[in-house]
mmCIF file of C-alpha atoms in Angstrom:
data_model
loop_
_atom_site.group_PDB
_atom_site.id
_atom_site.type_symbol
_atom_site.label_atom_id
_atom_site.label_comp_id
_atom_site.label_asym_id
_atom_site.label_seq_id
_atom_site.Cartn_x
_atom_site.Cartn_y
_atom_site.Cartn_z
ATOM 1 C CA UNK Y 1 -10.146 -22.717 15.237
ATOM 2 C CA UNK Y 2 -9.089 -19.837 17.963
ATOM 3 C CA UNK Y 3 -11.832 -17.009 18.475
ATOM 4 C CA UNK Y 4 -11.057 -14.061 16.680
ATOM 5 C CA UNK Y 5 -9.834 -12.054 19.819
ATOM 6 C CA UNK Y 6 -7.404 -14.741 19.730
ATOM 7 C CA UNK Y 7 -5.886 -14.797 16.077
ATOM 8 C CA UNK Y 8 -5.377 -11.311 15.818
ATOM 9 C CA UNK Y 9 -4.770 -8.817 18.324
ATOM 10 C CA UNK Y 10 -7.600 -6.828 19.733
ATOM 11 C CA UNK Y 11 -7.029 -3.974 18.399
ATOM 12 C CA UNK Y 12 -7.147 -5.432 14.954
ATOM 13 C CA UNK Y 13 -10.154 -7.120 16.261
ATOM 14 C CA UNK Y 14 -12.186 -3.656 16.485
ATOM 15 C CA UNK Y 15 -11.012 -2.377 13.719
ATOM 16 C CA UNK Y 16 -12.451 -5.208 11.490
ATOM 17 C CA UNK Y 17 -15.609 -4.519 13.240
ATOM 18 C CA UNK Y 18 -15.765 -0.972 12.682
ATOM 19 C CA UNK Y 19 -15.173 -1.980 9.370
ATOM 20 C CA UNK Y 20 -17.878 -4.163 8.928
ATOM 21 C CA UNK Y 21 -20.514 -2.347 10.995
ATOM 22 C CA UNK Y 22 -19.993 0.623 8.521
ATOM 23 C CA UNK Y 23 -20.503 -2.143 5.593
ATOM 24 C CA UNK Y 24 -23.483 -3.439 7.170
ATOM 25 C CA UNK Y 25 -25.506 -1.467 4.828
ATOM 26 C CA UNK Y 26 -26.570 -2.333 1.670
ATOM 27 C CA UNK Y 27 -26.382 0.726 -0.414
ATOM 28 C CA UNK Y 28 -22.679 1.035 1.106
ATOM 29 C CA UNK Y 29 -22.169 -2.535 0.573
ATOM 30 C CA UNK Y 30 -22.959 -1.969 -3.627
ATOM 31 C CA UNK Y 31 -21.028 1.455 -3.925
ATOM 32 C CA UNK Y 32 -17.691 -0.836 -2.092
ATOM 33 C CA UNK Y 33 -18.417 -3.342 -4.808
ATOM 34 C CA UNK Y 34 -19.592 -1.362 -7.717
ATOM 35 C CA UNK Y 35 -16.080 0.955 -6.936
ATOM 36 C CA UNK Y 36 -14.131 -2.655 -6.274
ATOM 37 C CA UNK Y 37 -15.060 -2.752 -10.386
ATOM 38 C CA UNK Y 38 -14.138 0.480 -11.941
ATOM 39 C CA UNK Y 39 -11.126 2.573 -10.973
ATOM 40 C CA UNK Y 40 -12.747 5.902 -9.777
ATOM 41 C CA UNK Y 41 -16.056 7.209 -10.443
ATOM 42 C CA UNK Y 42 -18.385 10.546 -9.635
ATOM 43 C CA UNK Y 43 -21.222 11.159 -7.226
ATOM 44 C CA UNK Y 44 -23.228 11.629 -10.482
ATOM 45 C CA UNK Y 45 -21.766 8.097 -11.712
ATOM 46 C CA UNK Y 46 -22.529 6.277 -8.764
ATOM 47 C CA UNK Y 47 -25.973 7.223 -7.898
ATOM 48 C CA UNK Y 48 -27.009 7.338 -11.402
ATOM 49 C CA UNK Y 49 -25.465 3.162 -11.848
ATOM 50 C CA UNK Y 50 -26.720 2.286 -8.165
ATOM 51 C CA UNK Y 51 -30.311 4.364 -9.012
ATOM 52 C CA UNK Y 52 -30.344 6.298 -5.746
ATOM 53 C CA UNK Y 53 -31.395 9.642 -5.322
ATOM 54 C CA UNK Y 54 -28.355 11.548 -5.225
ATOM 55 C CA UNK Y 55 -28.397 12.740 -1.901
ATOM 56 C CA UNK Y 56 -28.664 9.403 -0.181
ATOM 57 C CA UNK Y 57 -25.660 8.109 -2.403
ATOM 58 C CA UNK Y 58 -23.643 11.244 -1.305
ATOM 59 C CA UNK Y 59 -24.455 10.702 2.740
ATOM 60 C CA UNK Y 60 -23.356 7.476 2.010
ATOM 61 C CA UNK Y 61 -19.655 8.271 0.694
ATOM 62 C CA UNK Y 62 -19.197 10.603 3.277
ATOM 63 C CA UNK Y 63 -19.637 8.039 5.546
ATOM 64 C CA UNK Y 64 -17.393 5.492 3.548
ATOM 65 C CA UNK Y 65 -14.605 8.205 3.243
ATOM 66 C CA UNK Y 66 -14.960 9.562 7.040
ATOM 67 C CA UNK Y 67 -13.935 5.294 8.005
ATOM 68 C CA UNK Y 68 -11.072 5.331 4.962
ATOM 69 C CA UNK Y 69 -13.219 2.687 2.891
ATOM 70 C CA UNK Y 70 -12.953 5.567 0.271
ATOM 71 C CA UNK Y 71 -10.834 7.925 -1.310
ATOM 72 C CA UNK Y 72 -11.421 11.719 -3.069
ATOM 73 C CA UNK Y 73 -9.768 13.364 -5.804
ATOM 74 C CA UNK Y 74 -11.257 16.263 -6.703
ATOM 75 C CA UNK Y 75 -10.638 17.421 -10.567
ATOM 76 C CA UNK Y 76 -12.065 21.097 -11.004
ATOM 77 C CA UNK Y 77 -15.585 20.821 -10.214
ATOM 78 C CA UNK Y 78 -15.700 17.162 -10.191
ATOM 79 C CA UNK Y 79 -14.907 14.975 -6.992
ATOM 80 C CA UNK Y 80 -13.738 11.113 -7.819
ATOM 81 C CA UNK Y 81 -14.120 8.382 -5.246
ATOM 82 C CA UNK Y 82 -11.728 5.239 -5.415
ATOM 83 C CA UNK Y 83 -11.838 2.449 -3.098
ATOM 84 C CA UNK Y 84 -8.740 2.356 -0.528
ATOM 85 C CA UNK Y 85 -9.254 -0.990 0.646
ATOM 86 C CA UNK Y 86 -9.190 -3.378 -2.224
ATOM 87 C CA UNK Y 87 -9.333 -6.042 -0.130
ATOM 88 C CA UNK Y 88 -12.423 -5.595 0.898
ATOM 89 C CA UNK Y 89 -13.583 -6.937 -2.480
ATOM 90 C CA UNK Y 90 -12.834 -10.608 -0.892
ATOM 91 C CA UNK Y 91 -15.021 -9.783 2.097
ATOM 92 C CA UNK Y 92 -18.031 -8.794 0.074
ATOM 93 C CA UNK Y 93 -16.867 -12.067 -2.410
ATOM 94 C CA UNK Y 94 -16.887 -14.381 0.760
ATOM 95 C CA UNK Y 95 -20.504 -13.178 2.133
ATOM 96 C CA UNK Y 96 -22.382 -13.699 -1.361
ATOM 97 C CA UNK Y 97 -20.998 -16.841 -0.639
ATOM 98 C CA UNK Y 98 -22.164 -17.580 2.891
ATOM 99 C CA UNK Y 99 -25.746 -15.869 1.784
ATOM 100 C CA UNK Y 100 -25.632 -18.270 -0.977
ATOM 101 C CA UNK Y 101 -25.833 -21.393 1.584
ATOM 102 C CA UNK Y 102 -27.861 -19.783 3.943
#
């Protein structure tokens, strides 16, 4: 199999690990998976299903929207986060996987 670098070009290269260095939290990694499941949901939704104090959950969808992991709709005083990359579901799939046979 050809190194990474190789398959793709580099640039797609860094953006896969920008990707995956903003993943490599798990609080991020279970609001990606937990929005992978339902269409759109709140702040109040998501840190209330996740338990996290609200604050933490919200520092962590900044971050998620600042890469384009996320997307916002606000709806009057409401703001609704939706994931952008759906795809994303098959990378967290793939590493419960690996962790499983590690």
């Amino acid at each position: 199999m050809k190194p990474l670098l190789a398959r793709v070009e580099s640039k797609k290269a860094y953006k896969a690990a920008a990707i995956l260095k903003v993943l490599a939290h798990p609080k991020r990694l279970a609001i990606v998976d937990l929005l992978g499941k339902e269409d759109k949901m709140t702040v109040t939704e998501i840190y209330r299903t996740l338990d996290l104090p609200q604050a933490i959950a919200s520092q962590h969808l900044i971050t998620l929207k600042d890469r384009g992991i996320l997307s916002s709709l606000k709806v009057g005083t409401k703001i609704y986060y939706s994931l952008s990359i759906p795809k994303l579901l098959d990378v967290i799939d793939s590493l419960e996987e690996c962790c499983e046979s590690i």
